[in-house]
C-alpha positions as a Markdown table, in Angstrom:
| # | Residue | x | y | z |
|---|---|---|---|---|
| 1 | Thr | -106.0 | -5.3 | 42.2 |
| 2 | Val | -108.3 | -7.7 | 44.6 |
| 3 | Asp | -106.9 | -9.1 | 48.0 |
| 4 | Ala | -106.9 | -12.9 | 47.7 |
| 5 | Ser | -106.0 | -13.6 | 51.5 |
| 6 | Phe | -110.1 | -13.9 | 52.2 |
| 7 | Leu | -111.8 | -15.0 | 48.4 |
| 8 | Ser | -113.9 | -17.8 | 48.2 |
| 9 | Leu | -113.3 | -19.8 | 44.7 |
| 10 | Thr | -116.5 | -18.0 | 43.9 |
| 11 | Glu | -115.3 | -14.5 | 44.4 |
| 12 | Ala | -112.2 | -15.1 | 43.1 |
| 13 | Ser | -113.5 | -16.5 | 39.9 |
| 14 | Arg | -115.6 | -13.3 | 39.7 |
| 15 | Ala | -112.9 | -11.1 | 39.9 |
| 16 | Leu | -111.0 | -13.0 | 36.8 |
| 17 | Ala | -113.7 | -12.8 | 34.9 |
| 18 | Glu | -114.5 | -9.2 | 35.6 |
| 19 | Gly | -111.0 | -8.2 | 35.0 |
| 20 | Lys | -110.3 | -6.7 | 38.6 |
| 21 | Thr | -107.4 | -9.0 | 38.8 |
| 22 | Thr | -105.5 | -11.7 | 36.7 |
| 23 | Ser | -104.4 | -15.5 | 38.3 |
| 24 | Ala | -100.6 | -14.3 | 38.3 |
| 25 | Glu | -102.1 | -11.6 | 40.9 |
| 26 | Leu | -103.6 | -13.9 | 43.0 |
| 27 | Thr | -100.7 | -16.5 | 42.7 |
| 28 | Asp | -98.3 | -14.2 | 43.6 |
| 29 | Gln | -100.7 | -12.8 | 46.6 |
| 30 | Met | -101.5 | -16.4 | 47.7 |
| 31 | Ile | -97.3 | -17.5 | 47.5 |
| 32 | Ala | -96.5 | -14.5 | 49.6 |
| 33 | Arg | -99.1 | -15.4 | 52.5 |
| 34 | Ile | -97.8 | -19.1 | 52.2 |
| 35 | Glu | -94.1 | -17.3 | 52.8 |
| 36 | Gln | -95.2 | -15.2 | 55.6 |
| 37 | His | -96.6 | -17.9 | 57.7 |
| 38 | Ala | -93.8 | -20.6 | 56.6 |
| 39 | Ser | -93.2 | -21.4 | 60.3 |
| 40 | Leu | -96.9 | -22.6 | 60.8 |
| 41 | Gly | -95.6 | -25.7 | 58.2 |
| 42 | Ala | -98.7 | -26.1 | 56.6 |
| 43 | Phe | -96.8 | -26.8 | 53.2 |
| 44 | Leu | -94.6 | -30.0 | 52.8 |
| 45 | Ala | -93.7 | -28.6 | 49.5 |
| 46 | Val | -94.3 | -25.2 | 47.2 |
| 47 | Asp | -94.0 | -25.1 | 43.9 |
| 48 | Ala | -93.8 | -21.3 | 43.4 |
| 49 | Glu | -92.2 | -20.9 | 40.2 |
| 50 | Gly | -94.6 | -23.8 | 38.7 |
| 51 | Ala | -97.3 | -22.1 | 39.9 |
| 52 | Arg | -96.3 | -18.7 | 38.6 |
| 53 | Lys | -96.0 | -20.5 | 35.2 |
| 54 | Glu | -99.1 | -21.7 | 35.3 |
| 55 | Ser | -100.9 | -18.8 | 36.4 |
| 56 | Arg | -99.3 | -16.4 | 33.5 |
| 57 | Ala | -100.4 | -19.6 | 30.7 |
| 58 | Ser | -103.6 | -18.9 | 32.4 |
| 59 | Asp | -104.1 | -15.7 | 31.9 |
| 60 | Glu | -102.8 | -15.9 | 28.3 |
| 61 | Arg | -105.6 | -18.3 | 27.4 |
| 62 | Arg | -107.9 | -16.0 | 29.0 |
| 63 | Val | -106.8 | -13.3 | 27.0 |
| 64 | Val | -107.1 | -15.0 | 23.7 |
| 65 | Arg | -110.2 | -16.5 | 24.2 |
| 66 | Arg | -113.6 | -15.4 | 22.8 |
| 67 | Pro | -116.8 | -14.7 | 24.7 |
| 68 | Gly | -118.7 | -17.9 | 24.6 |
| 69 | Ala | -115.8 | -20.0 | 23.0 |
| 70 | Asp | -115.7 | -22.7 | 25.8 |
| 71 | Arg | -119.7 | -23.0 | 25.5 |
| 72 | Ala | -119.3 | -23.2 | 21.7 |
| 73 | Arg | -116.4 | -25.8 | 21.8 |
| 74 | His | -118.4 | -28.3 | 24.5 |
| 75 | His | -122.1 | -28.2 | 22.7 |
| 76 | Arg | -121.5 | -28.6 | 19.0 |
| 77 | Pro | -124.2 | -30.1 | 17.1 |
| 78 | Arg | -124.1 | -33.9 | 16.5 |
| 79 | Ala | -125.6 | -35.5 | 13.6 |
| 80 | Cys | -127.3 | -38.8 | 14.0 |
């Protein structure tokens, strides 16, 4: 498990790509951090359940995605 507290987006992306963590784990950590510091009033509203649902869906997409699938979809040959 990776500690998401001070990860940059690049580091989080790398950890996801390398299978060191999941979107769900990162999301749970960040929600816990938000709740821990709720007294700061940094967020007007937090949709924790919605964020968890989206992170699980992201993890499911990552599992079924084949290497290069995104690249192939975005770079289809075109006929002139």
